[in-house]
Short mmCIF file of C-alpha atoms in Angstrom, two decimals:
data_model
loop_
_atom_site.label_atom_id
_atom_site.label_comp_id
_atom_site.label_asym_id
_atom_site.label_seq_id
_atom_site.Cartn_x
_atom_site.Cartn_y
_atom_site.Cartn_z
CA GLN E 43 92.72 3.48 15.50
CA VAL E 44 94.61 6.43 16.96
CA GLN E 45 92.56 9.52 17.78
CA LEU E 46 93.75 12.83 19.11
CA VAL E 47 91.29 15.08 20.95
CA GLU E 48 92.04 18.71 21.82
CA SER E 49 90.36 20.68 24.58
CA GLY E 50 90.68 24.14 26.02
CA GLY E 51 91.43 26.99 23.71
CA GLY E 52 88.86 29.73 23.36
CA SER E 53 89.22 33.50 23.49
CA ALA E 54 91.48 35.88 25.37
CA GLN E 55 92.57 39.47 25.28
CA ALA E 56 96.09 40.39 24.25
CA GLY E 57 98.46 39.75 27.16
CA GLY E 58 96.22 37.01 28.56
CA SER E 59 96.69 33.28 28.82
CA LEU E 60 95.07 30.16 27.44
CA ARG E 61 95.75 26.43 27.67
CA VAL E 62 95.19 23.79 25.01
CA SER E 63 95.34 20.16 25.93
CA CYS E 64 95.48 17.01 23.82
CA GLU E 65 94.96 13.32 24.65
CA ALA E 66 95.78 10.51 22.31
CA SER E 67 93.95 7.17 22.45
CA GLY E 68 94.10 3.99 20.49
CA TYR E 69 97.87 3.57 20.48
CA THR E 70 99.31 0.06 20.75
CA TYR E 71 102.65 1.56 21.69
CA ARG E 72 103.90 4.65 23.57
CA PRO E 73 104.38 7.40 21.03
CA LYS E 74 107.87 8.90 20.95
CA CYS E 75 106.65 12.49 20.61
CA MET E 76 103.62 14.76 20.38
CA GLY E 77 103.18 18.44 19.61
CA PHE E 78 101.08 21.26 18.43
CA PHE E 79 100.85 23.07 15.11
CA ARG E 80 98.68 26.00 14.22
CA GLN E 81 97.03 27.19 11.04
CA VAL E 82 95.35 30.31 9.88
CA GLU E 83 92.85 29.88 6.97
CA GLY E 84 94.67 30.49 3.75
CA GLN E 85 98.12 30.18 5.23
CA ASP E 86 100.60 27.31 5.61
CA ARG E 87 100.49 25.19 8.80
CA GLU E 88 103.04 26.45 11.31
CA GLN E 89 105.06 24.45 13.91
CA VAL E 90 104.37 25.55 17.48
CA ALA E 91 105.87 23.09 20.01
CA ALA E 92 106.86 19.44 20.45
CA ILE E 93 107.86 17.19 23.29
CA PHE E 94 109.65 13.89 23.41
CA PHE E 95 108.22 11.63 26.11
CA ASP E 96 111.32 9.63 26.98
CA THR E 97 113.65 12.55 27.52
CA GLY E 98 111.15 15.28 28.23
CA ARG E 99 112.97 17.50 25.70
CA THR E 100 110.91 20.30 24.26
CA TYR E 101 111.12 22.26 21.10
CA TYR E 102 109.47 25.55 20.15
CA SER E 103 109.08 27.73 17.15
CA SER E 104 111.57 30.49 17.33
CA LEU E 105 108.75 32.95 16.72
CA LEU E 106 107.20 32.21 20.11
CA LYS E 107 110.03 33.74 22.11
CA GLY E 108 109.37 31.92 25.29
CA ARG E 109 105.71 32.68 25.64
CA PHE E 110 104.47 29.09 25.21
CA ALA E 111 105.25 25.96 27.20
CA ILE E 112 104.52 22.40 26.34
CA SER E 113 104.31 19.64 28.95
CA GLN E 114 103.39 16.01 29.19
CA HIS E 115 101.09 14.01 31.48
CA SER E 116 103.12 11.22 33.01
CA ALA E 117 100.40 8.61 33.05
CA LYS E 118 98.77 9.26 29.68
CA ASN E 119 99.59 9.97 26.09
CA ALA E 120 98.58 13.59 26.73
CA ILE E 121 100.09 16.99 26.51
CA ASP E 122 99.32 20.57 27.40
CA LEU E 123 100.27 23.85 25.76
CA GLN E 124 100.28 26.78 28.12
CA MET E 125 100.14 30.03 26.18
CA ASP E 126 100.99 33.24 28.00
CA ASN E 127 101.27 36.85 26.95
CA LEU E 128 99.07 36.13 24.01
CA ARG E 129 99.08 38.38 20.96
CA PRO E 130 96.45 38.84 18.27
CA ASP E 131 98.70 37.10 15.75
CA ASP E 132 98.52 33.96 17.89
CA THR E 133 94.95 33.66 16.64
CA ALA E 134 94.71 30.36 14.80
CA MET E 135 93.39 26.79 14.81
CA TYR E 136 95.74 24.79 17.09
CA VAL E 137 96.14 21.26 15.97
CA CYS E 138 97.53 18.40 18.09
CA ALA E 139 99.86 15.92 16.36
CA ALA E 140 101.54 12.78 17.38
CA GLU E 141 104.11 10.30 16.10
CA ARG E 142 103.08 7.71 13.57
CA ARG E 143 105.43 4.85 12.81
CA ALA E 144 105.96 3.69 9.22
CA ALA E 145 103.57 6.34 7.93
CA SER E 146 103.43 6.97 4.18
CA GLN E 147 102.56 10.55 4.89
CA TYR E 148 103.87 12.54 7.78
CA THR E 149 105.41 15.89 8.73
CA ASN E 150 108.88 15.65 10.23
CA TRP E 151 109.86 18.39 12.62
CA VAL E 152 112.65 18.22 15.21
CA GLY E 153 113.05 14.49 14.53
CA CYS E 154 109.42 13.54 15.17
CA ASP E 155 107.33 12.03 12.36
CA PHE E 156 103.96 13.57 13.03
CA GLY E 157 101.46 11.37 11.26
CA TYR E 158 98.37 11.54 13.47
CA TRP E 159 96.43 14.76 13.68
CA GLY E 160 93.53 16.12 15.79
CA GLN E 161 90.64 18.13 14.46
CA GLY E 162 92.04 21.33 15.98
CA ILE E 163 90.69 23.82 18.38
CA GLN E 164 90.29 27.60 17.84
CA VAL E 165 92.30 30.16 19.78
CA THR E 166 91.28 33.78 19.30
CA VAL E 167 93.14 36.70 20.76
CA SER E 168 91.68 40.16 20.61
CA SER E 169 93.53 43.43 20.95
#
């Protein structure tokens, strides 16, 4: 059974930085891609960033304007999201997601079928 566990996050002041990490376990294959989404209570889930392990190609929400960077760990099914120049509207629950093959329910973004989800970790940015 695949599990995704986020770590990091927390609180920062506007202009500061935080990092969120995610490690996936239980895979019987190397996932093609992983990423992060974020959600504010009462609002729709929003794409943040994604990375493809074989090519290293990364994708970002156009709203982030270069402030976030996603990277992969070479030896593990794990990713990091470095968040710089944080703004109060970055406050959200950040949720890790990973590819799931042949899933009946999934979210497709930038060609990755995100079908496994973490519990999420809170990021709070104060002004």
